[in-house]
Amino acid sequence: MCGIIGIIGKAPVAPLLLEALKRLEYRGYDSAGIATLVNGRIERRRAEGKLVNLDHRLAEEPLGGTIGIGHTRWATHGKPSERNAHPIATSRVAVVHNGIIENFQVLKDELVAEGRRFDSDTDTEVVAQLLTSYLEAKMSPEEAMAKAMGRLRGAFALAVLLSGREDILMGARRGSSLAVGYGDGAMYIGTDALALAPFTKRVSYLRDNDWVVLRLDGCKIYQGHTEVTREIRDSGLSGEMTGKGNHQHYMLKEIHEQPAVIGDTLQSYIDPATRAVRLPELPFDWNAVSRVTMTACGTAFYACLVAKYWFEALARLPVEAEVASEFRYREPPLPAGGVCIAVSQSGETVDTLAAMRYAKSQNQTLLSVVNVPESAIARESDAVLPTLAGPEIGVASTKAFTTQLTVLLVAALAAGRARGTVTAAQEEGLTRALIEMPEQVNDVLGREEECRRIAVDILAKARDVLYLGRGSSFPVALEGALKLKEISYIHAEGYAAGEMKHGPIALIDEHVPVVVVAPSDSVFEKTASNFEQVKARGGKLVLLTDAAGAARLGSHAAATIVLPTVDPVVAPILYTVAVQMLAYYAALAKGTDVDQPRNLAKSVTVE
Ligand code: M6R
């Protein structure tokens, strides 16, 4: 949500700021803007809607200057409009901001009482006004920033431009991510390494409560009034890595990257010689774990739901999977010796982070499965199991989900081995099934044209779609429904197949397609009964199954996608790829914005 970029350099910055904002589009936004210093004065161009509108504004009224800040805004306080678009500025200070200033009303009342006039409906404006008030009281920019950090409450990242100060750019973070980029004769500040990738790979990740002053030749980072050092690292990202390649959308590119990234992820968790699972050292003993609490949001939560089946069956461990936004406020008692596993692509999701903090307060050991190793969730964990999905730009989670599943299955196997509930032979069999997964996923990608046809002929024409699954296919049904609704805006629901007759069956008629996720597993026959119940009521069935399942039920379905026959334990990874393609092609047929669906953000950094 929201994206920040700031540049101090020697060349005109407006085109560079715009380029960086394009890299941040994936985070989700509804307005955008940039500010630069022109002859020492703050000049802004802002526009509601997509970046193309800002681009037009800049074409009409170009902006000079070699220092500036830019922002993509996802509205929280104040509707999406040019007036509320960032940078928010006074004549002395321009600010771009991610997050929420929780005490903005108290600060605003104070500032209004001082006689300051507010021009926007944003919480951000208090930061610009507060800094202005401090500067007018003759504080240096550094003093003003240190003092402001003491007054602001909430989670935020900021970049600040000061009139008359071509020599410095400032930034600060608490909660929301912010990185400094070291260039050749230029310095950068941005939400993440992706935004900085076109300019530099050398980055420092700021920590909570850090604030920074950038100059042309480097930067100084502070906590309070004390200067601190932060390691400069190679982000490993290049501008090209974050492109779409030959694909029409990031989502399609990321769907197609799955064989490779699942393979990369497996390589770091399975010893190819012995086929044994190899986790990094963990700060707990699986034998001593009393309970596992898994927590996450959205698609990552569905990964937890699949993993619940795996940990319970393979490691015989009690597992609760909890939606983070509910878990954090429910305040459940958690047993001594418990482990909390948080799952997140971005590592920034604010509810997941808060749920982890709650678990920590209950003395749980925190293990996280994250795709961004520098993220807050990774940093606050006692141990991290990284997914090696690479940057995921499409708002719809695809390769992040399947690599989360891969890591979680490997972890469940490790737990099972440690607890003596998985034999060496079972471990070998399942790691073999996993090692074959990239090839099997490739095979599923080979069904792309079938998926496209079904999506166009059946799903895209529907107003409502049901997804059904049993056992570990139930979360896959949930994920299929989420994927479809978020990118195509078609209403879709995922249900446990056995629950259908307790309500949703009332919806079924010839206009409601029902996608049934049914690998040949121990519950296949039960799902088959539910399939027949839909058929009997005229439902239009789309069956996802293997050869045996297709032989048993295929003739009753409106369409069948036959997937490779695999060990049922790994089936959720494989079947997910098919539901991703169905959603993608339905969205394409509907003509929606696949990579940046309306109202959605890639990193959800507000509650
Ligand atoms: O970055 P996270 O994995 O923590 O994000 C969690 C959800 O916001 C995310 O999975 C969301 O549901 C996706 N848009 C689903 O495709």
Coordinates of C-alpha atoms and ligand atoms in Angstrom, one line a residue:
M1 CA 0.0 0.0 0.0
C2 CA 1.4 3.4 -0.9
G3 CA 4.9 3.7 -2.3
I4 CA 7.7 6.2 -1.6
I5 CA 10.6 7.3 -3.6
G6 CA 13.1 10.2 -3.0
I7 CA 16.2 11.1 -5.0
I8 CA 19.0 13.6 -4.5
G9 CA 21.2 13.7 -7.6
K10 CA 22.8 15.8 -10.3
A11 CA 20.4 15.1 -13.2
P12 CA 16.7 16.1 -13.5
V13 CA 14.8 13.8 -11.2
A14 CA 11.2 14.1 -12.4
P15 CA 11.6 11.3 -15.0
L16 CA 13.5 9.1 -12.6
L17 CA 10.8 9.6 -9.9
L18 CA 8.1 8.6 -12.4
E19 CA 10.1 5.5 -13.4
A20 CA 10.5 4.5 -9.7
L21 CA 6.8 5.1 -9.1
K22 CA 6.0 2.6 -12.0
R23 CA 8.0 0.0 -10.0
L24 CA 5.8 0.7 -7.0
E25 CA 2.5 0.5 -8.9
Y26 CA 2.2 -3.2 -7.8
R27 CA 1.6 -2.1 -4.2
G28 CA -1.8 -0.7 -5.1
Y29 CA -2.7 3.0 -5.3
D30 CA -5.4 5.4 -6.3
S31 CA -3.4 8.7 -6.8
A32 CA 0.2 9.7 -7.3
G33 CA 2.4 12.8 -7.3
I34 CA 5.9 14.1 -7.2
A35 CA 7.6 17.3 -5.8
T36 CA 10.9 18.7 -6.7
L37 CA 12.8 21.9 -5.8
V38 CA 12.9 24.4 -8.6
N39 CA 15.1 27.4 -7.7
G40 CA 14.7 26.3 -4.1
R41 CA 10.9 26.3 -4.2
I42 CA 8.8 23.3 -3.7
E43 CA 6.9 22.5 -6.9
R44 CA 4.4 19.7 -7.2
R45 CA 2.4 17.7 -9.8
R46 CA -0.2 15.4 -8.6
A47 CA -3.1 13.4 -10.2
E48 CA -5.9 11.2 -9.2
G49 CA -6.0 7.6 -10.6
K50 CA -3.2 5.8 -12.5
L51 CA 0.3 7.0 -13.2
V52 CA -0.6 7.8 -16.8
N53 CA -2.6 10.8 -15.5
L54 CA 0.5 12.0 -13.6
D55 CA 2.5 11.5 -16.7
H56 CA 0.0 13.7 -18.7
R57 CA 0.2 16.4 -16.0
L58 CA 4.0 16.3 -16.3
A59 CA 3.8 16.5 -20.0
E60 CA 1.6 19.6 -19.7
E61 CA 3.7 21.2 -17.0
P62 CA 7.2 19.7 -16.8
L63 CA 9.0 19.8 -13.6
G64 CA 12.8 20.6 -13.3
G65 CA 15.0 20.1 -10.3
T66 CA 17.6 17.5 -9.2
I67 CA 16.1 16.6 -5.9
G68 CA 12.6 15.4 -5.3
I69 CA 10.2 12.9 -3.8
G70 CA 7.3 10.9 -5.3
H71 CA 4.4 8.8 -4.0
T72 CA 1.7 6.4 -5.0
R73 CA -1.2 6.8 -2.5
W74 CA -3.7 4.2 -1.4
A75 CA -6.3 6.3 0.3
T76 CA -6.9 6.0 4.1
H77 CA -7.7 9.4 5.5
G78 CA -9.4 11.5 2.8
K79 CA -10.8 10.2 -0.5
P80 CA -8.6 9.6 -3.5
S81 CA -8.3 13.1 -5.2
E82 CA -5.6 15.4 -6.4
R83 CA -6.0 17.5 -3.3
N84 CA -5.3 14.5 -1.0
A85 CA -2.5 13.1 -3.3
H86 CA 1.0 13.2 -1.9
P87 CA 3.4 15.0 -1.7
I88 CA 1.5 17.0 0.9
A89 CA 3.2 20.4 1.3
T90 CA 3.4 23.7 3.0
S91 CA 5.6 26.4 1.5
R92 CA 8.6 25.0 3.5
V93 CA 8.1 21.2 3.7
A94 CA 6.8 18.5 1.3
V95 CA 6.1 15.1 2.7
V96 CA 5.2 11.7 1.3
H97 CA 4.0 9.2 3.7
N98 CA 3.0 5.5 4.0
G99 CA 1.0 4.3 7.0
I100 CA -1.2 6.1 9.4
I101 CA -0.4 8.8 11.9
E102 CA -2.7 7.7 14.7
N103 CA -2.6 10.8 16.8
F104 CA -3.1 13.1 13.8
Q105 CA -6.3 14.7 15.3
V106 CA -4.6 15.7 18.5
L107 CA -1.6 17.2 16.5
K108 CA -4.0 18.9 14.0
D109 CA -5.9 20.6 16.8
E110 CA -2.7 21.9 18.3
L111 CA -1.4 23.1 14.9
V112 CA -4.8 24.7 14.0
A113 CA -4.7 26.5 17.4
E114 CA -1.3 27.9 16.4
G115 CA -3.1 29.4 13.4
R116 CA -2.0 26.9 10.7
R117 CA -4.4 26.2 7.8
F118 CA -4.8 22.7 6.5
D119 CA -5.3 22.2 2.8
S120 CA -6.0 18.4 2.6
D121 CA -8.1 15.8 4.5
T122 CA -5.0 13.6 5.1
D123 CA -3.4 12.6 8.3
T124 CA -0.1 13.2 6.5
E125 CA -0.5 16.9 6.6
V126 CA 0.2 17.1 10.3
V127 CA 3.7 15.9 9.5
A128 CA 4.3 18.7 7.0
Q129 CA 2.7 21.3 9.4
L130 CA 4.6 20.0 12.4
L131 CA 7.9 20.1 10.7
T132 CA 7.1 23.6 9.3
S133 CA 6.3 24.8 12.8
Y134 CA 9.6 23.5 14.2
L135 CA 11.6 25.0 11.3
E136 CA 9.8 28.4 11.8
A137 CA 10.9 28.1 15.5
K138 CA 14.5 28.1 14.1
M139 CA 15.2 24.4 14.7
S140 CA 17.6 22.8 12.2
P141 CA 16.1 20.2 9.9
E142 CA 17.7 17.5 12.0
E143 CA 16.4 18.9 15.3
A144 CA 12.9 19.2 13.7
M145 CA 12.9 15.6 12.5
A146 CA 14.2 14.2 15.8
K147 CA 11.5 16.2 17.6
A148 CA 8.7 15.2 15.2
M149 CA 9.6 11.5 15.6
G150 CA 8.9 11.9 19.3
R151 CA 5.5 13.3 18.6
L152 CA 4.2 11.1 15.9
R153 CA 2.3 7.9 16.8
G154 CA 1.4 5.0 14.6
A155 CA 3.2 3.1 11.8
F156 CA 4.7 5.2 9.1
A157 CA 7.5 5.8 6.6
L158 CA 8.2 9.3 5.4
A159 CA 10.3 11.1 2.9
V160 CA 10.7 14.9 3.3
L161 CA 11.8 17.7 1.0
L162 CA 12.6 21.1 2.4
S163 CA 12.4 24.4 0.4
G164 CA 15.7 26.1 0.0
R165 CA 17.6 22.9 0.9
E166 CA 18.9 21.4 -2.4
D167 CA 21.6 19.7 -0.3
I168 CA 19.4 17.4 1.9
L169 CA 16.6 14.9 1.7
M170 CA 15.2 13.3 4.8
G171 CA 13.4 10.1 5.7
A172 CA 12.1 8.2 8.7
R173 CA 10.4 4.9 9.5
R174 CA 8.4 3.3 12.2
G175 CA 6.6 0.1 11.2
S176 CA 6.4 0.7 7.4
S177 CA 9.4 -0.3 5.4
L178 CA 11.9 2.2 4.0
A179 CA 15.3 1.6 2.4
V180 CA 18.2 3.9 1.4
G181 CA 19.9 3.4 -1.9
Y182 CA 23.6 4.3 -2.5
G183 CA 24.2 5.5 -6.1
D184 CA 27.0 6.9 -8.0
G185 CA 26.8 10.6 -7.3
A186 CA 23.2 10.3 -6.2
M187 CA 21.3 8.9 -3.2
Y188 CA 17.9 7.4 -3.0
I189 CA 15.2 6.5 -0.5
G190 CA 12.3 4.2 -1.3
T191 CA 9.7 1.8 0.1
D192 CA 11.7 -1.2 -0.9
A193 CA 14.6 -2.5 -3.0
L194 CA 12.3 -3.0 -6.0
A195 CA 11.7 0.8 -6.2
L196 CA 15.4 1.4 -6.1
A197 CA 16.3 -1.5 -8.5
P198 CA 16.6 0.7 -11.6
F199 CA 19.1 3.0 -9.9
T200 CA 21.2 0.9 -7.5
K201 CA 21.5 -2.5 -5.9
R202 CA 23.4 -1.1 -2.8
V203 CA 20.8 -0.6 -0.1
S204 CA 20.5 -0.2 3.6
Y205 CA 17.2 -1.2 5.2
L206 CA 16.2 1.3 7.9
R207 CA 15.0 -0.1 11.2
D208 CA 12.1 1.1 13.3
N209 CA 12.5 4.7 14.6
D210 CA 15.5 5.3 12.3
W211 CA 15.5 8.7 10.6
V212 CA 18.0 9.6 7.9
V213 CA 19.5 12.6 6.2
L214 CA 20.6 12.0 2.6
R215 CA 23.2 14.2 0.9
L216 CA 24.7 13.8 -2.6
D217 CA 27.7 11.8 -1.2
G218 CA 26.0 9.6 1.4
C219 CA 23.7 9.6 4.4
K220 CA 23.6 9.8 8.2
I221 CA 21.1 7.6 10.0
Y222 CA 19.9 8.4 13.5
Q223 CA 17.9 6.9 16.4
G224 CA 16.7 9.8 18.5
H225 CA 19.8 12.1 18.5
T226 CA 22.3 9.3 18.2
E227 CA 23.9 8.4 14.9
V228 CA 23.7 4.7 14.0
T229 CA 25.1 2.5 11.3
R230 CA 23.1 0.2 9.1
E231 CA 24.8 -2.4 6.9
I232 CA 24.9 -1.7 3.1
R233 CA 23.9 -4.8 1.2
D234 CA 23.5 -6.0 -2.3
S235 CA 19.7 -6.3 -2.9
G236 CA 20.4 -8.8 -5.7
L237 CA 17.7 -7.1 -7.8
S238 CA 18.1 -5.6 -11.2
G239 CA 15.7 -3.5 -13.2
E240 CA 15.2 -6.4 -15.6
M241 CA 14.3 -8.9 -12.9
T242 CA 11.2 -6.9 -12.1
G243 CA 10.0 -6.7 -15.7
K244 CA 7.2 -8.7 -17.4
G245 CA 9.4 -10.5 -19.8
N246 CA 7.4 -11.7 -22.8
H247 CA 4.2 -12.0 -20.8
Q248 CA 1.2 -9.8 -21.0
H249 CA 0.9 -9.5 -17.3
Y250 CA 3.1 -10.0 -14.2
M251 CA 0.6 -12.5 -12.9
L252 CA 1.0 -14.7 -16.0
K253 CA 4.8 -14.4 -15.8
E254 CA 4.7 -15.3 -12.1
I255 CA 2.4 -18.3 -12.8
H256 CA 4.9 -19.5 -15.3
E257 CA 7.8 -19.0 -12.9
Q258 CA 6.5 -21.5 -10.5
P259 CA 8.4 -24.6 -11.7
A260 CA 11.6 -22.6 -11.3
V261 CA 10.9 -21.0 -8.0
I262 CA 9.5 -24.2 -6.4
G263 CA 12.7 -25.9 -7.6
D264 CA 14.9 -23.1 -6.1
T265 CA 13.0 -23.3 -2.8
L266 CA 13.3 -27.1 -2.6
Q267 CA 17.0 -26.9 -3.3
S268 CA 17.5 -25.0 -0.1
Y269 CA 15.4 -27.4 2.0
I270 CA 16.1 -30.9 0.6
D271 CA 19.5 -32.6 0.4
P272 CA 19.6 -33.8 -3.2
A273 CA 22.0 -36.7 -2.3
T274 CA 20.1 -38.2 0.7
R275 CA 16.7 -36.8 -0.2
A276 CA 16.4 -35.8 3.5
V277 CA 14.8 -32.6 4.6
R278 CA 17.2 -30.0 5.8
L279 CA 15.8 -27.0 7.7
P280 CA 18.0 -24.3 9.2
E281 CA 18.6 -24.7 12.9
L282 CA 15.5 -23.8 14.8
P283 CA 15.3 -22.4 18.3
F284 CA 13.0 -25.2 19.5
D285 CA 12.6 -28.9 19.5
W286 CA 9.7 -30.2 17.5
N287 CA 9.3 -32.9 20.2
A288 CA 8.7 -30.3 22.9
V289 CA 6.2 -28.3 20.9
S290 CA 2.8 -28.3 22.6
R291 CA 0.8 -26.6 19.8
V292 CA 1.3 -24.8 16.6
T293 CA -0.6 -21.6 15.9
M294 CA -0.5 -20.5 12.3
T295 CA -1.5 -17.0 11.3
A296 CA -1.7 -15.0 8.1
C297 CA -4.0 -13.0 5.9
G298 CA -5.7 -13.7 2.5
T299 CA -3.9 -16.3 0.3
A300 CA -1.2 -16.8 2.9
F301 CA -3.9 -17.8 5.4
Y302 CA -5.0 -20.5 2.9
A303 CA -1.4 -21.7 2.9
C304 CA -1.8 -22.1 6.7
L305 CA -5.0 -24.0 6.2
V306 CA -3.3 -26.5 3.9
A307 CA -0.4 -26.8 6.3
K308 CA -2.7 -27.6 9.1
Y309 CA -3.7 -30.8 7.3
W310 CA 0.0 -31.6 6.8
F311 CA 1.3 -30.9 10.3
E312 CA -1.6 -32.8 11.9
A313 CA -1.3 -35.8 9.6
L314 CA 2.4 -36.0 9.3
A315 CA 3.7 -34.7 12.6
R316 CA 0.6 -35.4 14.7
L317 CA 0.8 -31.9 16.1
P318 CA -2.2 -29.9 17.1
V319 CA -2.5 -26.9 14.9
E320 CA -4.8 -23.9 14.8
A321 CA -4.9 -21.7 11.7
E322 CA -6.0 -18.2 12.5
V323 CA -6.9 -15.2 10.4
A324 CA -4.4 -12.7 11.8
S325 CA -6.9 -9.8 11.9
E326 CA -9.2 -11.8 14.2
F327 CA -6.6 -13.7 16.2
R328 CA -4.9 -10.5 17.3
Y329 CA -8.0 -9.0 18.9
R330 CA -9.5 -12.3 20.2
E331 CA -6.6 -12.6 22.6
P332 CA -6.8 -16.4 23.0
P333 CA -4.7 -18.2 25.7
L334 CA -1.8 -19.9 24.1
P335 CA 0.0 -22.9 25.8
A336 CA 3.5 -22.9 27.1
G337 CA 5.9 -24.5 24.6
G338 CA 3.8 -23.3 21.6
V339 CA 5.2 -22.2 18.3
C340 CA 3.5 -19.5 16.2
I341 CA 4.1 -19.8 12.4
A342 CA 3.4 -16.5 10.5
V343 CA 3.1 -16.7 6.7
S344 CA 3.5 -13.7 4.5
Q345 CA 4.8 -12.9 1.0
S346 CA 5.5 -9.2 1.7
G347 CA 6.5 -9.7 5.4
E348 CA 4.8 -6.3 5.9
T349 CA 1.1 -7.2 6.5
V350 CA 0.2 -5.3 9.5
D351 CA -2.4 -7.7 11.0
T352 CA 0.0 -10.6 10.6
L353 CA 2.7 -8.6 12.4
A354 CA 0.4 -7.7 15.2
A355 CA -0.8 -11.3 15.5
M356 CA 2.8 -12.4 15.9
R357 CA 3.4 -9.8 18.5
Y358 CA 0.4 -11.1 20.4
A359 CA 1.8 -14.6 20.2
K360 CA 5.2 -13.4 21.4
S361 CA 3.4 -11.8 24.4
Q362 CA 2.1 -15.3 25.2
N363 CA 5.6 -16.7 25.1
Q364 CA 5.3 -18.5 21.8
T365 CA 8.4 -19.0 19.7
L366 CA 8.0 -17.2 16.4
L367 CA 8.8 -18.9 13.1
S368 CA 7.9 -17.1 9.9
V369 CA 7.6 -18.2 6.3
V370 CA 8.3 -15.0 4.3
N371 CA 9.4 -14.0 0.8
V372 CA 11.1 -10.7 1.7
P373 CA 13.9 -11.5 4.1
E374 CA 14.4 -7.9 5.2
S375 CA 10.8 -7.4 6.1
A376 CA 9.5 -6.6 9.6
I377 CA 7.9 -10.0 10.0
A378 CA 11.2 -11.7 9.2
R379 CA 13.1 -9.4 11.5
E380 CA 10.7 -10.0 14.4
S381 CA 10.8 -13.8 14.1
D382 CA 12.9 -16.1 16.2
A383 CA 13.6 -18.1 13.0
V384 CA 12.8 -17.6 9.4
L385 CA 12.1 -20.2 6.6
P386 CA 12.4 -18.1 3.4
T387 CA 10.4 -18.8 0.3
L388 CA 12.5 -18.2 -2.7
A389 CA 9.8 -17.0 -5.0
G390 CA 11.7 -13.8 -6.1
P391 CA 9.8 -10.5 -6.4
E392 CA 6.1 -11.0 -6.8
I393 CA 4.6 -7.9 -8.5
G394 CA 1.1 -9.0 -9.5
V395 CA -1.3 -8.2 -6.7
A396 CA -2.7 -11.7 -6.9
S397 CA -0.5 -14.0 -5.0
T398 CA 0.6 -17.0 -7.2
K399 CA 4.2 -18.1 -6.9
A400 CA 4.4 -16.9 -3.4
F401 CA 1.6 -19.2 -2.4
T402 CA 3.0 -22.3 -4.0
T403 CA 6.4 -21.7 -2.5
Q404 CA 4.8 -21.1 0.9
L405 CA 3.1 -24.5 0.5
T406 CA 6.4 -26.0 -0.5
V407 CA 8.2 -24.7 2.6
L408 CA 5.4 -25.6 4.9
L409 CA 5.3 -29.2 3.6
V410 CA 9.0 -29.5 4.1
A411 CA 8.6 -28.1 7.6
A412 CA 5.8 -30.6 8.4
L413 CA 8.0 -33.4 7.2
A414 CA 10.9 -32.2 9.4
A415 CA 8.6 -32.0 12.3
G416 CA 7.3 -35.5 11.6
R417 CA 10.8 -36.9 11.3
A418 CA 11.8 -35.3 14.6
R419 CA 8.7 -36.6 16.4
G420 CA 9.0 -40.1 14.9
T421 CA 5.7 -39.9 13.1
V422 CA 7.2 -40.0 9.6
T423 CA 9.5 -42.9 8.7
A424 CA 12.7 -42.5 6.6
A425 CA 10.8 -44.3 3.8
Q426 CA 7.9 -41.9 4.0
E427 CA 10.2 -38.9 4.0
E428 CA 12.0 -40.3 1.0
G429 CA 8.7 -40.9 -0.8
L430 CA 7.4 -37.4 -0.1
T431 CA 10.6 -35.6 -0.9
R432 CA 10.7 -37.5 -4.2
A433 CA 7.1 -36.3 -4.9
L434 CA 8.3 -32.7 -4.0
I435 CA 11.4 -33.0 -6.2
E436 CA 9.2 -34.0 -9.1
M437 CA 6.9 -31.1 -8.4
P438 CA 8.6 -28.5 -10.8
E439 CA 8.1 -31.0 -13.7
Q440 CA 4.5 -31.7 -12.7
V441 CA 3.7 -28.0 -12.4
N442 CA 5.2 -27.6 -15.9
D443 CA 2.8 -30.3 -17.0
V444 CA -0.1 -28.3 -15.5
L445 CA 1.1 -25.2 -17.3
G446 CA 0.8 -27.3 -20.5
R447 CA -3.0 -27.2 -19.8
E448 CA -3.1 -23.5 -20.2
E449 CA -5.2 -23.5 -23.4
E450 CA -7.8 -25.8 -21.8
C451 CA -7.9 -23.5 -18.8
R452 CA -8.3 -20.5 -21.0
R453 CA -11.2 -22.1 -22.9
I454 CA -13.1 -23.1 -19.7
A455 CA -12.5 -19.7 -18.2
V456 CA -13.8 -17.9 -21.3
D457 CA -16.7 -20.2 -22.1
I458 CA -17.9 -20.9 -18.5
L459 CA -16.5 -18.8 -15.7
A460 CA -16.3 -15.4 -17.4
K461 CA -20.0 -15.7 -18.3
A462 CA -21.1 -16.4 -14.8
R463 CA -22.2 -14.0 -12.1
D464 CA -21.4 -16.4 -9.3
V465 CA -19.0 -19.4 -9.1
L466 CA -18.7 -22.0 -6.4
Y467 CA -15.5 -23.9 -5.7
L468 CA -15.6 -27.1 -3.7
G469 CA -12.9 -29.3 -2.2
R470 CA -12.5 -31.7 0.7
G471 CA -9.5 -32.3 2.9
S472 CA -6.5 -30.3 1.8
S473 CA -8.3 -29.5 -1.4
F474 CA -10.7 -27.4 0.6
P475 CA -8.2 -24.5 1.1
V476 CA -7.4 -24.9 -2.7
A477 CA -11.1 -24.3 -3.4
L478 CA -10.9 -21.2 -1.1
E479 CA -7.9 -20.0 -2.9
G480 CA -9.4 -20.6 -6.4
A481 CA -12.5 -18.5 -5.3
L482 CA -10.3 -15.7 -3.9
K483 CA -8.2 -15.6 -7.0
L484 CA -11.2 -15.4 -9.3
K485 CA -13.0 -12.7 -7.3
E486 CA -10.0 -10.5 -6.7
I487 CA -8.9 -10.2 -10.3
S488 CA -12.1 -10.8 -12.4
Y489 CA -14.7 -9.3 -9.9
I490 CA -16.9 -12.3 -10.4
H491 CA -18.5 -13.3 -7.1
A492 CA -17.0 -16.6 -6.1
E493 CA -17.1 -18.7 -2.9
G494 CA -15.0 -21.6 -1.8
Y495 CA -16.7 -24.3 0.3
A496 CA -15.8 -27.6 2.0
A497 CA -17.6 -30.0 -0.3
G498 CA -19.4 -31.6 2.6
E499 CA -20.8 -28.3 3.7
M500 CA -22.5 -27.7 0.4
K501 CA -25.7 -29.4 1.3
H502 CA -25.9 -27.3 4.5
G503 CA -26.7 -24.1 2.6
P504 CA -24.9 -23.3 -0.7
I505 CA -26.7 -26.0 -2.6
A506 CA -29.7 -23.6 -2.7
L507 CA -27.7 -21.5 -5.1
I508 CA -27.1 -24.2 -7.6
D509 CA -28.8 -24.0 -11.0
E510 CA -27.6 -24.0 -14.6
H511 CA -26.2 -20.5 -14.3
V512 CA -23.8 -21.2 -11.4
P513 CA -20.6 -23.0 -12.4
V514 CA -19.2 -25.3 -9.7
V515 CA -15.4 -25.9 -9.8
V516 CA -14.6 -29.2 -8.0
V517 CA -11.1 -29.7 -6.9
A518 CA -10.8 -33.5 -6.6
P519 CA -7.5 -35.4 -6.8
S520 CA -7.9 -39.2 -6.3
D521 CA -7.3 -39.3 -2.6
S522 CA -8.8 -40.9 0.5
V523 CA -11.8 -38.5 0.3
F524 CA -12.4 -38.7 -3.4
E525 CA -15.5 -40.9 -3.2
K526 CA -17.1 -38.4 -0.7
T527 CA -16.4 -35.5 -3.0
A528 CA -17.8 -37.6 -5.9
S529 CA -21.1 -37.8 -4.0
N530 CA -21.2 -34.0 -3.7
F531 CA -20.4 -33.8 -7.4
E532 CA -23.4 -35.9 -8.1
Q533 CA -25.6 -33.8 -5.9
V534 CA -24.6 -30.7 -7.9
K535 CA -25.2 -32.6 -11.2
A536 CA -28.6 -33.7 -10.0
R537 CA -29.6 -30.0 -9.6
G538 CA -28.4 -29.0 -13.0
G539 CA -25.2 -27.4 -11.9
K540 CA -22.5 -26.8 -14.5
L541 CA -19.5 -28.8 -13.2
V542 CA -15.8 -28.0 -13.9
L543 CA -13.8 -30.9 -12.6
L544 CA -10.1 -30.7 -11.7
T545 CA -8.8 -34.2 -11.2
D546 CA -6.3 -36.8 -12.4
A547 CA -6.8 -39.6 -14.9
A548 CA -8.5 -42.0 -12.4
G549 CA -10.9 -39.2 -11.2
A550 CA -11.7 -38.2 -14.8
A551 CA -12.5 -41.8 -15.7
R552 CA -14.9 -42.0 -12.8
L553 CA -16.6 -38.6 -13.1
G554 CA -15.4 -36.8 -16.3
S555 CA -18.4 -37.8 -18.4
H556 CA -20.8 -35.9 -16.0
A557 CA -18.8 -32.7 -16.0
A558 CA -19.3 -29.7 -18.4
A559 CA -15.5 -29.6 -18.5
T560 CA -12.6 -31.6 -17.0
I561 CA -9.0 -30.6 -16.6
V562 CA -6.9 -33.8 -16.2
L563 CA -3.9 -33.1 -14.0
P564 CA -0.9 -35.4 -13.4
T565 CA -1.4 -38.2 -10.9
V566 CA 0.7 -37.3 -7.8
D567 CA 0.9 -38.3 -4.2
P568 CA -2.2 -36.7 -2.7
V569 CA -0.1 -35.0 -0.1
V570 CA 1.5 -32.7 -2.7
A571 CA -1.7 -32.3 -4.8
P572 CA -2.6 -28.9 -3.3
I573 CA 0.5 -27.4 -4.9
L574 CA -0.3 -28.8 -8.3
Y575 CA -4.1 -28.0 -8.3
T576 CA -3.5 -24.5 -7.2
V577 CA -1.7 -23.8 -10.5
A578 CA -4.9 -24.8 -12.4
V579 CA -7.2 -22.5 -10.4
Q580 CA -4.7 -19.7 -10.9
M581 CA -4.9 -20.1 -14.7
L582 CA -8.7 -20.3 -14.6
A583 CA -8.9 -17.0 -12.7
Y584 CA -6.3 -15.3 -14.9
Y585 CA -8.1 -16.1 -18.1
A586 CA -11.5 -15.3 -16.7
A587 CA -10.2 -11.9 -15.7
L588 CA -8.6 -11.5 -19.1
A589 CA -11.9 -12.2 -20.8
K590 CA -13.6 -9.7 -18.5
G591 CA -11.0 -7.1 -19.4
T592 CA -10.1 -6.2 -15.8
D593 CA -6.8 -4.8 -14.6
V594 CA -5.3 -8.2 -13.8
D595 CA -2.1 -7.0 -12.1
Q596 CA -3.6 -4.1 -10.2
P597 CA -7.2 -5.0 -9.5
R598 CA -9.4 -2.2 -8.2
N599 CA -9.2 -1.3 -4.5
L600 CA -6.4 -3.9 -3.8
A601 CA -2.9 -3.4 -2.6
K602 CA 0.0 -5.8 -2.7
S603 CA 1.2 -5.0 0.8
V604 CA -1.5 -4.4 3.3
T605 CA 0.1 -2.1 5.8
V606 CA -3.0 -0.7 7.4
E607 CA -5.6 -2.5 9.6
Ligands
M6R1 O1 2.1 -10.2 1.9 P1 1.1 -11.2 2.5 O2 1.4 -12.6 2.1 O3 1.1 -11.1 4.0 O4 -0.3 -10.7 2.0 C1 -1.5 -11.4 2.5 C2 -2.6 -11.0 1.6 O5 -2.9 -9.6 1.6 C3 -2.5 -11.6 0.2 O6 -2.2 -12.9 0.2 C4 -3.8 -11.2 -0.6 O7 -4.8 -12.0 -0.1 C5 -3.5 -11.5 -2.1 N1 -4.0 -10.4 -2.9 C6 -4.2 -12.7 -2.6 O8 -3.9 -12.9 -3.9

